[in-house]
Each structure stands twice: as C-alpha cells, then as structure tokens.
Amino acid sequence: MQLRYTFRVYPTPGQQEALSRAFGCARVVFNDALRARQDARASGEPYPSDAALSRALTAAKKTPERAWLGEVSAVVLQQALADLNAAYRNFFASVSGKGKGPKVSPPRYRSRKDHRQAIRFTANARFAVTEGGKLRLPKIGDIAVRWSRELPSAPSSVTIIRDAAGRYFASFVVQASDQPLPEVDTEVGIDLGLTTFAVLSDGTTIATPRFLRRAERRLRRAQKALSRKQKGSCNRNKARVKVAKAHALVRDTRLDWAHKHSTTIIRDNQAVYIEDLCIQGLARTRLAKSVHDAGWGLFTRLLAEKADRYGRYFGKVDRWFPSSRLCSVCGMVDGPKPLSVRTWTCRCGAVHDRDRNAATNILAAGQAERRNACGVQVRPEPVPAPRGEAGTHRQATTV
C-alpha cells in the first residue's frame, strides 16, 4: 500500500525564490493546457491528447514568451499536465456515473493569488535525500528537513507545499507493507456526538475537545486586525499570515488528537463499528459550527485507514438504524427522543444512558452485519408443511 509521509522543510530565502518560480511555472503550464482544451471544445474539435499537450509545452519553451519555463525542472511542468489529465478523468467519471462520491466539477484555472501552492517531483527528476539529511531538488538545491521518523522505503515522489501560513512541507509517497497487529478478542461500537465526542460500548467516553471554540477569541482578534488593514499593503499581508497561522494551529491540533485516539481504538480492538452519519446534512443545520469543529469525518477516515493497515475490521452501521431508541436489553424500539433526553427507561424496566445504549446497539448491529457479509445463514429455516399439503413449505415467521 502507498502511504504519504509529510515533514516540515526550511528553505533559504534563495530557495524560497526558486520554489516560487517553480510554483508559477507549473501554474502557467496548467492554465495553458486547460485553455487549449476549452478552446477545442468551444470550436467543436476533439480535446488535445496528453501527448499533444506535452509537445505544445516543448514548443512553448522555444518561444520568447515562454522561454522562462526552462528555468525550472521539466518534471514539475509535466506533472502539472498530469494533474490536469487526472482532473478531467475524475470529472468525466463523475458525469458518467462511474466515479464514487460527490459530483466533481470541471477543472478550473489556478490563480497566483491562492495562498497554497504545490509542485511535485517524481523519480525521473532524480531528487534525493543526502547523507546530511537534506532534500536535494533539481534547480533548487539542498533543503533542510526536520525528520520526525524514518521513511519505510525509497520515495517514489515528493510534493513541495507552501500553505497559507507561509510554511513549507515535503510530502513523500512511499510503498509500505501492511503491519498486522496481534489479534485480540475485544470488539467495540462507537456512538459519536457533540456533548461527548464518542461513547464506546465498553463504557469508555472521549470528551469533545472543541478546538475551534477554544480558539475563537484569538481568531476573532486576528480577523478584526486583518479587516482594519488597507488592502494591498504589507501590513495586511502580515495580518493575513497571522490569521492563517491561527487556523493552522487549530487544524494541526485536531489532526494530532484524532490520530492518537484512532490509533488507541484500533490497537485495542479487533473490530470497530461506527454509525454512518450524514455529516454534510448535519453541517447545514444550526449545529454546523459544532459539527465541523468535532471532525467526525476525519476521525472516521483515520479509523478506516488504520484498520485496513493493521489487519482490523472496520464496519459502518446504517444511518437509519434506531440505535438511540432501541432497548439493548429487550429489543423494543421506543418513540422518538429529543437530544435533551440523555437517559430513558424502557418498558422492561431497564434504565439506559442514551449514548452508551446507542454504542451497544451499534456493536450488535455491526456484528450481525459482519456475520451476514461473511456468508452466515441468517434466514430462518423453512418449516415443513402439515400432512395433506405435501410438496409445499411454510416460511417461519417471527411475531
């Protein structure tokens, strides 16, 4: 499987200028190729092929208007064309219904005003990690890297990213093998929420960190300072970077927190079951800020990826499953309950904590679905017909 390892890099001022030049050249090549395809569509001609766009790029380097494209690595420019081709493939797959997930829009022009820029070097560029631990890039130089871990194998490509906060990162793509963990006997169901981030079927609770809520005061002050600056001034750019750094801190803290908790859950359980929430729908309600702050989608994605890598099972329960209204003792489905009701009593006399009961039901439903997916017989066996009705069978029913 392919993994991505990202490290912070610290280019010198001269290297930053060279990277900015590479960002601009890749952006121009992408926009030129996109314009060529749009012009072909407007005139009714077929789209230029990938090879035709590559030949056009080679010819453009020989013209006075685009001669400066030769100042950067040719691999960076070819990867910009590859990004455009991938964007078109995703768009056509989405239009034809072959692509999974939400609808994909057609490619758009890249703007030099975007504060996040990226370029990619493949193995053809002959980038390397020096003995001193620096990243050597063609026509840029040796860039200092802050290594937090060793790469499991030789990287096949590296992407240099400059984010909105002005930080630089090197993202390596490496080939890694699965690392199955020793099998354990425990399985767990997880109920996600806002008051409490997660309640596990074994009784463990994970408090809601509220990273965005806790940083709102600092973000508000930084945003107000930005709004007072004159547009186009250097002070406004400095204030913009402060706002971007504040948001980056919230994002990095949330990601680190999600990594730690997801790793703990995957390590301690052989199977993990979670409810398939409609996060996009919940993000359009009055709870939108809290839903985005919780980061349910990020947490669920990390659980699925780590379960696949470490040999664990990860399953989702249907979002319409009445986990909060179903009694985990007798199996009776009670009536609807507002979010303010945190405990309720079933007719059988069982007193349930809303979240703990939902996690228990999610665990049971996930286990049943897993047995069904593995080919276990779940349909009742047919009951033989009474005498006198030979050749017919009656299906067993449950009242």
Coordinates of C-alpha atoms in Angstrom, one line a residue:
M1 CA 0.0 0.0 0.0
Q2 CA 1.1 3.6 -0.6
L3 CA 1.5 6.0 2.3
R4 CA 2.3 9.6 2.5
Y5 CA 4.8 11.0 5.0
T6 CA 4.9 14.8 5.4
F7 CA 7.7 16.7 7.0
R8 CA 8.4 20.4 7.6
V9 CA 11.1 21.9 5.5
Y10 CA 13.0 25.2 5.9
P11 CA 14.2 26.6 2.5
T12 CA 16.6 29.5 2.5
P13 CA 15.5 32.9 1.0
G14 CA 17.1 32.0 -2.3
Q15 CA 15.5 28.6 -2.3
Q16 CA 12.1 30.2 -1.5
E17 CA 12.5 32.4 -4.5
A18 CA 13.3 29.3 -6.7
L19 CA 10.3 27.5 -5.3
S20 CA 8.1 30.5 -6.1
R21 CA 9.4 30.5 -9.6
A22 CA 8.5 26.7 -9.9
F23 CA 5.1 27.3 -8.5
G24 CA 4.4 30.0 -11.0
C25 CA 5.7 27.9 -14.0
A26 CA 3.6 24.9 -13.0
R27 CA 0.6 27.1 -12.7
V28 CA 1.1 28.7 -16.1
V29 CA 1.5 25.3 -17.8
F30 CA -1.7 24.0 -16.2
N31 CA -3.6 27.1 -17.2
D32 CA -2.3 27.0 -20.8
A33 CA -3.2 23.3 -21.2
L34 CA -6.7 24.0 -19.7
R35 CA -7.2 26.9 -22.1
A36 CA -6.2 24.7 -25.1
R37 CA -8.8 22.1 -24.2
Q38 CA -11.5 24.7 -23.5
D39 CA -10.8 26.4 -26.9
A40 CA -11.0 23.0 -28.6
R41 CA -14.4 22.3 -27.0
A42 CA -15.7 25.7 -28.0
S43 CA -14.7 25.2 -31.6
G44 CA -16.2 21.7 -31.7
E45 CA -12.9 20.0 -32.2
P46 CA -11.8 17.0 -30.1
Y47 CA -9.8 17.5 -27.0
P48 CA -6.0 17.6 -27.5
S49 CA -4.4 14.4 -26.3
D50 CA -1.9 14.2 -23.5
A51 CA 0.9 13.7 -26.0
A52 CA -0.2 16.8 -28.0
L53 CA -0.2 18.9 -24.8
S54 CA 3.3 17.7 -24.0
R55 CA 4.6 18.6 -27.5
A56 CA 2.9 22.0 -27.2
L57 CA 4.8 22.5 -23.9
T58 CA 8.1 21.6 -25.5
A59 CA 7.4 24.0 -28.4
A60 CA 6.4 26.8 -26.0
K61 CA 9.8 26.7 -24.2
K62 CA 11.4 27.7 -27.5
T63 CA 9.3 30.9 -27.9
P64 CA 10.4 34.2 -26.3
E65 CA 7.1 34.5 -24.4
R66 CA 7.6 31.2 -22.6
A67 CA 11.4 30.8 -22.6
W68 CA 11.5 31.2 -18.8
L69 CA 9.7 27.8 -18.4
G70 CA 13.2 26.3 -19.0
E71 CA 14.4 27.8 -15.7
V72 CA 12.6 25.0 -13.6
S73 CA 12.7 21.3 -13.7
A74 CA 10.9 19.8 -16.7
V75 CA 9.4 17.1 -14.4
V76 CA 7.5 19.8 -12.5
L77 CA 5.9 21.0 -15.7
Q78 CA 5.0 17.5 -16.9
Q79 CA 3.4 16.8 -13.5
A80 CA 1.2 19.9 -13.9
L81 CA -0.1 18.4 -17.2
A82 CA -0.6 15.1 -15.3
D83 CA -2.7 16.9 -12.7
L84 CA -4.9 18.4 -15.4
N85 CA -5.4 15.0 -17.0
A86 CA -6.4 13.5 -13.7
A87 CA -8.8 16.3 -13.1
Y88 CA -10.5 15.7 -16.4
R89 CA -10.7 11.9 -15.8
N90 CA -12.3 12.5 -12.4
F91 CA -14.8 14.9 -14.0
F92 CA -15.8 12.6 -16.8
A93 CA -16.1 9.7 -14.4
S94 CA -18.4 11.8 -12.2
V95 CA -20.5 12.9 -15.1
S96 CA -20.9 9.3 -16.5
G97 CA -21.8 7.9 -13.0
K98 CA -18.7 5.7 -12.8
G99 CA -17.0 7.8 -10.1
K100 CA -17.8 7.3 -6.5
G101 CA -18.5 10.1 -4.0
P102 CA -19.9 13.6 -4.6
K103 CA -20.1 15.2 -8.0
V104 CA -16.9 16.6 -9.4
S105 CA -16.7 19.9 -11.2
P106 CA -14.7 20.5 -14.3
P107 CA -11.1 21.8 -13.8
R108 CA -10.7 25.5 -13.1
Y109 CA -7.8 27.8 -13.7
R110 CA -5.2 28.1 -11.0
S111 CA -4.7 31.6 -9.5
R112 CA -1.5 33.2 -8.4
K113 CA -3.5 34.7 -5.6
D114 CA -4.0 31.3 -4.0
H115 CA -2.0 31.2 -0.8
R116 CA -1.5 27.5 -1.1
Q117 CA 0.9 26.3 -3.8
A118 CA 2.3 22.9 -4.6
I119 CA 4.6 21.2 -7.1
R120 CA 5.6 17.5 -7.5
F121 CA 8.9 15.8 -8.3
T122 CA 8.8 12.2 -9.4
A123 CA 11.7 9.7 -9.6
N124 CA 12.6 11.0 -13.1
A125 CA 13.6 14.3 -11.5
R126 CA 16.3 12.4 -9.5
F127 CA 15.6 14.1 -6.3
A128 CA 17.4 12.6 -3.3
V129 CA 17.9 12.7 0.4
T130 CA 21.6 13.5 1.1
E131 CA 23.7 11.9 3.8
G132 CA 23.3 15.0 5.8
G133 CA 19.5 14.6 5.9
K134 CA 18.7 17.3 3.4
L135 CA 16.3 17.1 0.5
R136 CA 18.1 17.7 -2.9
L137 CA 15.8 19.0 -5.6
P138 CA 16.8 19.8 -9.2
K139 CA 17.4 23.6 -9.9
I140 CA 16.5 24.4 -6.3
G141 CA 19.2 22.9 -4.1
D142 CA 19.5 21.1 -0.7
I143 CA 16.7 22.0 1.6
A144 CA 16.8 21.4 5.3
V145 CA 14.2 18.9 6.6
R146 CA 13.0 18.3 10.1
W147 CA 12.7 14.5 10.2
S148 CA 10.3 13.1 12.8
R149 CA 10.7 9.5 11.6
E150 CA 12.4 7.4 9.0
L151 CA 10.9 6.6 5.7
P152 CA 10.0 2.9 5.4
S153 CA 11.2 2.7 1.8
A154 CA 12.6 4.9 -1.0
P155 CA 10.0 7.5 -2.0
S156 CA 8.5 7.4 -5.5
S157 CA 7.6 11.1 -5.5
V158 CA 7.8 14.2 -3.3
T159 CA 5.4 17.1 -3.3
I160 CA 6.6 20.5 -2.0
I161 CA 3.8 22.5 -0.5
R162 CA 3.6 26.1 0.7
D163 CA 0.5 26.6 2.8
A164 CA -1.4 29.8 3.6
A165 CA 0.6 30.4 6.7
G166 CA 3.8 30.5 4.7
R167 CA 5.1 27.2 5.9
Y168 CA 6.8 24.7 3.6
F169 CA 6.3 20.9 3.7
A170 CA 7.7 18.0 1.8
S171 CA 5.2 15.1 1.3
F172 CA 6.8 11.8 0.3
V173 CA 4.9 8.9 -1.3
V174 CA 6.4 5.6 -0.2
Q175 CA 5.4 2.0 -0.7
A176 CA 4.8 0.3 2.7
S177 CA 3.6 -3.2 3.6
D178 CA 0.7 -3.9 6.0
Q179 CA 1.6 -4.3 9.6
P180 CA -1.0 -6.7 11.1
L181 CA -1.3 -6.3 14.9
P182 CA -1.7 -9.4 17.2
E183 CA -5.3 -10.5 17.3
V184 CA -7.4 -9.6 20.3
D185 CA -10.8 -10.8 21.5
T186 CA -12.5 -7.4 22.0
E187 CA -14.8 -5.6 19.6
V188 CA -16.3 -2.1 20.1
G189 CA -19.2 0.0 18.9
I190 CA -18.8 3.8 18.8
D191 CA -21.6 6.4 19.1
L192 CA -20.4 9.9 18.0
G193 CA -21.9 13.0 19.5
L194 CA -21.4 16.7 20.2
T195 CA -21.7 16.9 24.0
T196 CA -19.4 13.9 24.3
F197 CA -17.3 13.3 21.2
A198 CA -17.6 9.5 21.4
V199 CA -19.0 6.9 23.8
L200 CA -17.7 3.3 23.3
S201 CA -19.8 0.2 24.1
D202 CA -17.3 -0.8 26.8
G203 CA -18.1 2.3 28.7
T204 CA -15.2 4.5 27.6
T205 CA -16.0 8.1 26.9
I206 CA -14.0 10.6 24.9
A207 CA -14.6 14.2 25.7
T208 CA -15.2 16.8 23.0
P209 CA -12.0 18.8 22.6
R210 CA -13.7 21.9 21.0
F211 CA -10.5 23.1 19.4
L212 CA -12.2 25.8 17.3
R213 CA -14.4 27.0 20.1
R214 CA -11.4 27.4 22.4
A215 CA -9.5 29.3 19.7
E216 CA -12.4 31.6 18.7
R217 CA -11.2 34.6 20.8
R218 CA -7.7 34.5 19.3
L219 CA -9.2 34.0 15.8
R220 CA -11.6 36.9 16.3
R221 CA -8.9 39.3 17.3
A222 CA -6.7 38.3 14.4
Q223 CA -9.5 38.6 11.9
K224 CA -10.5 42.1 13.3
A225 CA -6.9 43.2 13.0
L226 CA -6.9 42.0 9.4
S227 CA -10.1 43.8 8.5
R228 CA -8.6 47.2 9.6
K229 CA -5.6 46.9 7.3
Q230 CA -5.5 48.6 3.9
K231 CA -5.9 46.2 1.0
G232 CA -2.7 45.6 -0.8
S233 CA -0.4 46.8 2.0
C234 CA 2.4 44.8 3.6
N235 CA 0.7 45.1 7.0
R236 CA -2.4 43.5 5.6
N237 CA -0.3 40.5 4.3
K238 CA 1.3 40.2 7.7
A239 CA -2.1 40.2 9.4
R240 CA -3.4 37.6 6.9
V241 CA -0.5 35.3 7.8
K242 CA -1.4 35.6 11.5
V243 CA -5.0 34.6 10.7
A244 CA -3.7 31.6 8.6
K245 CA -1.3 30.5 11.4
A246 CA -4.1 30.6 14.0
H247 CA -6.3 28.4 11.7
A248 CA -3.4 26.1 11.0
L249 CA -2.8 25.6 14.8
V250 CA -6.5 24.5 15.2
R251 CA -6.2 22.2 12.2
D252 CA -2.9 20.6 13.3
T253 CA -4.1 20.2 16.9
R254 CA -7.3 18.5 15.8
L255 CA -5.4 16.1 13.4
D256 CA -2.9 15.1 16.1
W257 CA -5.7 14.5 18.6
A258 CA -7.6 12.3 16.1
H259 CA -4.5 10.3 15.2
K260 CA -3.8 9.5 18.8
H261 CA -7.4 8.4 19.7
S262 CA -8.0 6.4 16.5
T263 CA -4.7 4.6 17.0
T264 CA -5.6 3.6 20.5
I265 CA -9.0 2.3 19.4
I266 CA -7.6 0.3 16.5
R267 CA -4.8 -1.2 18.7
D268 CA -7.1 -2.3 21.5
N269 CA -10.0 -3.8 19.4
Q270 CA -10.2 -6.5 16.7
A271 CA -13.3 -4.9 15.1
V272 CA -14.7 -1.4 15.3
Y273 CA -18.2 -0.4 14.3
I274 CA -19.5 3.1 13.9
E275 CA -22.6 4.8 12.7
D276 CA -22.7 6.1 9.1
L277 CA -23.6 9.7 9.9
C278 CA -24.7 12.2 7.2
I279 CA -22.2 14.8 8.1
Q280 CA -22.9 17.0 5.1
G281 CA -26.6 17.2 6.1
L282 CA -25.8 17.9 9.7
A283 CA -23.4 20.6 8.6
R284 CA -26.3 22.5 7.1
T285 CA -28.2 22.8 10.4
R286 CA -27.8 25.3 13.2
L287 CA -25.2 22.9 14.7
A288 CA -22.9 23.4 11.7
K289 CA -20.0 25.0 13.6
S290 CA -20.0 22.3 16.3
V291 CA -20.3 19.6 13.7
H292 CA -17.3 20.9 11.7
D293 CA -15.4 21.5 15.0
A294 CA -15.9 17.9 16.0
G295 CA -14.2 16.5 12.9
W296 CA -16.3 13.3 12.7
G297 CA -15.3 12.7 9.1
L298 CA -11.6 13.0 9.8
F299 CA -11.9 10.6 12.8
T300 CA -13.9 8.0 10.8
R301 CA -11.5 8.2 7.8
L302 CA -8.5 7.6 10.1
L303 CA -10.2 4.6 11.7
A304 CA -10.9 3.0 8.3
E305 CA -7.3 3.6 7.1
K306 CA -5.6 2.3 10.2
A307 CA -8.0 -0.8 10.4
D308 CA -7.0 -1.6 6.8
R309 CA -3.3 -1.3 7.5
Y310 CA -3.2 -3.1 10.9
G311 CA -5.4 -6.0 10.0
R312 CA -8.5 -4.9 11.9
Y313 CA -12.1 -4.9 10.8
F314 CA -14.0 -1.6 10.3
G315 CA -17.7 -1.5 9.6
K316 CA -20.4 1.1 9.4
V317 CA -24.0 0.8 10.6
D318 CA -26.8 2.2 8.5
R319 CA -27.6 5.8 9.5
W320 CA -31.3 4.9 9.7
F321 CA -30.7 2.3 12.4
P322 CA -32.6 3.4 15.5
S323 CA -29.6 3.0 17.8
S324 CA -30.8 5.6 20.4
R325 CA -34.4 4.3 20.5
L326 CA -33.7 0.6 20.6
C327 CA -33.5 -1.1 24.0
S328 CA -30.3 -3.1 24.2
V329 CA -31.9 -5.5 26.7
C330 CA -35.3 -6.5 25.3
G331 CA -35.0 -5.2 21.8
M332 CA -38.1 -2.9 21.8
V333 CA -38.0 0.3 19.8
D334 CA -39.2 3.3 21.7
G335 CA -40.6 6.5 20.4
P336 CA -38.5 9.5 19.1
K337 CA -36.5 11.4 21.7
P338 CA -35.1 14.9 21.5
L339 CA -31.4 15.5 22.1
S340 CA -32.1 16.9 25.5
V341 CA -33.2 13.4 26.8
R342 CA -29.9 11.8 27.9
T343 CA -31.4 8.9 29.9
W344 CA -34.7 6.9 29.4
T345 CA -36.4 3.9 30.9
C346 CA -37.7 1.1 28.8
R347 CA -41.0 -0.8 29.4
C348 CA -39.0 -3.8 30.5
G349 CA -37.6 -1.7 33.4
A350 CA -34.1 -1.2 32.0
V351 CA -32.7 2.3 32.5
H352 CA -30.4 3.4 29.6
D353 CA -27.9 6.1 29.2
R354 CA -28.7 7.4 25.7
D355 CA -25.1 7.3 24.3
R356 CA -24.0 4.0 26.0
N357 CA -27.1 2.3 24.8
A358 CA -26.6 3.5 21.3
A359 CA -23.0 2.3 21.3
T360 CA -24.1 -1.1 22.5
N361 CA -26.7 -1.3 19.7
I362 CA -24.2 -0.3 17.1
L363 CA -21.9 -3.0 18.2
A364 CA -24.6 -5.7 18.0
A365 CA -25.8 -4.4 14.6
G366 CA -22.3 -4.3 13.2
Q367 CA -21.6 -7.8 14.4
A368 CA -24.8 -9.1 12.8
E369 CA -24.0 -7.4 9.5
R370 CA -20.4 -8.8 9.6
R371 CA -21.7 -12.3 10.0
N372 CA -24.2 -11.8 7.2
A373 CA -21.4 -10.4 4.9
C374 CA -19.3 -13.5 5.7
G375 CA -22.0 -15.8 4.4
V376 CA -23.5 -17.0 7.7
Q377 CA -27.1 -18.3 7.4
V378 CA -29.3 -15.6 8.9
R379 CA -32.7 -16.5 7.3
P380 CA -34.9 -18.9 9.3
E381 CA -35.0 -22.5 8.1
P382 CA -38.3 -23.4 6.3
V383 CA -40.9 -25.2 8.4
P384 CA -42.2 -28.5 6.9
A385 CA -45.9 -28.2 5.8
P386 CA -48.6 -30.2 7.7
R387 CA -49.8 -33.5 6.5
G388 CA -52.0 -33.3 3.5
E389 CA -50.0 -30.4 2.0
A390 CA -47.1 -32.4 0.5
G391 CA -44.8 -30.5 -1.7
T392 CA -45.3 -27.1 0.0
H393 CA -43.4 -25.4 2.7
R394 CA -44.3 -22.6 5.1
Q395 CA -41.8 -19.9 5.9
A396 CA -41.1 -19.4 9.7
T397 CA -42.2 -16.0 10.9
T398 CA -41.5 -14.0 14.0
V399 CA -44.2 -12.3 15.8

